[in-house]
CSV table of C-alpha atoms in Angstrom, one decimal:
chain,number,residue,atom,x,y,z
A,235,UNK,CA,20.8,19.9,-1.9
A,236,UNK,CA,24.4,18.2,-4.5
A,237,UNK,CA,22.1,14.8,-3.8
A,238,UNK,CA,18.8,16.4,-5.5
A,239,UNK,CA,17.8,14.7,-9.0
A,240,UNK,CA,16.7,16.4,-11.5
A,241,UNK,CA,13.0,15.9,-13.1
A,242,UNK,CA,14.3,13.7,-16.2
A,243,UNK,CA,16.2,11.3,-13.4
A,244,UNK,CA,12.8,11.2,-11.2
A,245,UNK,CA,11.2,9.8,-14.8
A,246,UNK,CA,11.4,6.5,-15.2
A,247,UNK,CA,10.9,5.0,-18.7
A,248,UNK,CA,10.6,1.6,-20.3
A,249,UNK,CA,10.9,0.7,-23.6
A,250,UNK,CA,9.7,-2.0,-25.5
A,251,UNK,CA,10.7,-3.9,-28.3
A,252,UNK,CA,12.1,-6.4,-29.9
A,253,UNK,CA,14.5,-5.0,-32.0
A,254,UNK,CA,17.9,-5.1,-29.3
A,255,UNK,CA,19.5,-2.3,-31.6
A,256,UNK,CA,16.0,0.1,-30.7
A,257,UNK,CA,16.4,-0.8,-27.5
A,258,UNK,CA,19.9,-0.1,-26.9
A,259,UNK,CA,19.6,3.4,-28.6
A,260,UNK,CA,16.7,4.8,-26.5
A,261,UNK,CA,18.0,4.0,-24.3
A,262,UNK,CA,20.9,5.4,-24.6
A,263,UNK,CA,19.6,8.6,-25.8
A,264,UNK,CA,17.3,8.5,-23.1
A,265,UNK,CA,19.4,8.1,-20.7
A,266,UNK,CA,22.3,10.5,-21.9
A,267,UNK,CA,18.6,13.3,-21.9
A,268,UNK,CA,19.0,12.8,-18.3
A,269,UNK,CA,15.9,9.6,-17.8
A,270,UNK,CA,16.2,6.1,-15.3
A,271,UNK,CA,15.2,3.5,-18.4
A,272,UNK,CA,15.3,-0.1,-18.4
A,273,UNK,CA,13.9,-2.2,-21.3
A,274,UNK,CA,11.7,-4.5,-22.4
A,275,UNK,CA,12.0,-7.6,-25.2
A,276,UNK,CA,8.6,-7.5,-26.0
A,277,UNK,CA,4.7,-6.7,-24.0
A,278,UNK,CA,4.9,-10.0,-22.5
A,279,UNK,CA,8.1,-8.7,-20.8
A,280,UNK,CA,6.8,-5.9,-20.2
A,281,UNK,CA,3.9,-6.9,-18.8
A,282,UNK,CA,5.3,-8.9,-16.1
A,283,UNK,CA,7.7,-5.9,-15.3
A,284,UNK,CA,5.1,-4.0,-15.0
A,285,UNK,CA,2.2,-5.4,-13.9
A,286,UNK,CA,4.4,-6.6,-10.4
A,287,UNK,CA,3.8,-2.0,-9.2
A,288,UNK,CA,1.9,-0.5,-12.4
A,289,UNK,CA,3.5,3.1,-10.7
A,290,UNK,CA,7.2,2.2,-11.0
A,291,UNK,CA,7.3,4.0,-13.7
A,292,UNK,CA,5.8,7.2,-15.5
A,293,UNK,CA,5.9,6.4,-19.2
A,294,UNK,CA,5.9,3.0,-21.6
A,295,UNK,CA,7.1,3.6,-25.1
A,296,UNK,CA,6.0,0.9,-27.2
A,297,UNK,CA,5.9,-1.0,-30.1
A,298,UNK,CA,3.0,-2.5,-31.7
A,299,UNK,CA,4.7,-5.1,-33.5
A,300,UNK,CA,6.5,-7.9,-31.5
A,301,UNK,CA,6.2,-11.7,-30.5
A,302,UNK,CA,3.7,-12.7,-27.6
A,303,UNK,CA,1.9,-9.8,-27.0
A,304,UNK,CA,1.7,-6.3,-29.5
A,305,UNK,CA,2.0,-3.2,-27.8
A,306,UNK,CA,-2.3,-2.3,-27.9
A,307,UNK,CA,-2.3,-5.7,-26.6
A,308,UNK,CA,-0.1,-5.1,-23.8
A,309,UNK,CA,-1.6,-1.2,-22.9
A,310,UNK,CA,-4.8,-2.9,-22.9
A,311,UNK,CA,-3.8,-5.6,-20.2
A,312,UNK,CA,-2.4,-2.1,-18.6
A,313,UNK,CA,-5.3,-0.2,-18.9
A,314,UNK,CA,-8.0,-3.6,-17.1
A,315,UNK,CA,-5.4,-3.3,-14.7
A,316,UNK,CA,-5.5,-0.2,-13.3
A,317,UNK,CA,-2.4,1.3,-15.1
A,318,UNK,CA,-2.9,5.2,-15.9
A,319,UNK,CA,0.3,6.2,-16.6
A,320,UNK,CA,1.7,7.4,-19.9
A,321,UNK,CA,2.1,5.5,-23.0
A,322,UNK,CA,3.8,6.1,-26.4
A,323,UNK,CA,3.6,4.1,-29.3
A,324,UNK,CA,6.7,4.1,-31.1
A,325,UNK,CA,5.8,1.8,-34.1
A,326,UNK,CA,6.7,1.7,-37.2
A,327,UNK,CA,3.4,1.6,-38.6
A,328,UNK,CA,1.3,4.8,-37.6
A,329,UNK,CA,-1.7,3.1,-36.6
A,330,UNK,CA,-4.1,4.8,-38.3
A,331,UNK,CA,-6.8,1.6,-38.9
A,332,UNK,CA,-6.2,1.2,-34.7
A,333,UNK,CA,-7.2,5.3,-33.7
A,334,UNK,CA,-10.5,4.5,-31.7
A,335,UNK,CA,-8.3,2.1,-30.2
A,336,UNK,CA,-5.7,4.4,-29.9
A,337,UNK,CA,-7.7,6.6,-28.1
A,338,UNK,CA,-10.2,4.6,-26.2
A,339,UNK,CA,-7.2,3.2,-24.9
A,340,UNK,CA,-5.4,7.1,-23.9
A,341,UNK,CA,-2.0,6.8,-26.4
A,342,UNK,CA,-0.6,9.9,-25.6
A,343,UNK,CA,1.9,9.7,-29.0
A,344,UNK,CA,1.9,7.7,-31.6
A,345,UNK,CA,5.6,8.6,-33.2
A,346,UNK,CA,6.3,7.2,-36.7
A,347,UNK,CA,9.7,4.9,-36.4
A,348,UNK,CA,11.4,5.9,-38.9
A,349,UNK,CA,11.1,10.3,-38.2
A,350,UNK,CA,13.5,12.2,-37.1
A,351,UNK,CA,14.0,10.8,-33.1
A,352,UNK,CA,13.7,14.8,-31.8
A,353,UNK,CA,9.9,13.9,-32.5
A,354,UNK,CA,9.9,10.8,-29.9
A,355,UNK,CA,12.1,13.5,-27.5
A,356,UNK,CA,9.7,16.5,-27.6
A,357,UNK,CA,7.1,14.2,-27.3
A,358,UNK,CA,9.0,12.7,-24.2
A,359,UNK,CA,9.1,16.5,-22.2
A,360,UNK,CA,5.8,17.4,-23.5
A,361,UNK,CA,4.4,14.3,-21.1
A,362,UNK,CA,6.8,14.9,-18.7
A,363,UNK,CA,6.1,18.2,-18.7
A,364,UNK,CA,2.5,17.8,-17.7
A,365,UNK,CA,2.9,15.5,-15.5
């Protein structure tokens, strides 16, 4: 049992944000919590990573407003390609105008940037528990 991984270590997360300091902060925070974490610099970068293997990650945490490909456009592409895993929108805008779109895309949670990071961690733990 010495080599057995904890559930968090098996739970793989892709963090997508065009702000390097946010990507680095999320990666550090989530790795310290025991998660396996990779990052992508924008939606296009994330799409290229995820399209190679739609089952490589258990959760995608993405900003919405990014160059090249927005978070919502990324999720639309992923869903069209058959990606069934959870997605959390982590954005400065609440995206209230996109409520129907968020529901249609089966977004697991929306966490507004600037809120306590514990809110994001609570959503991740909830999603992990339900997986």
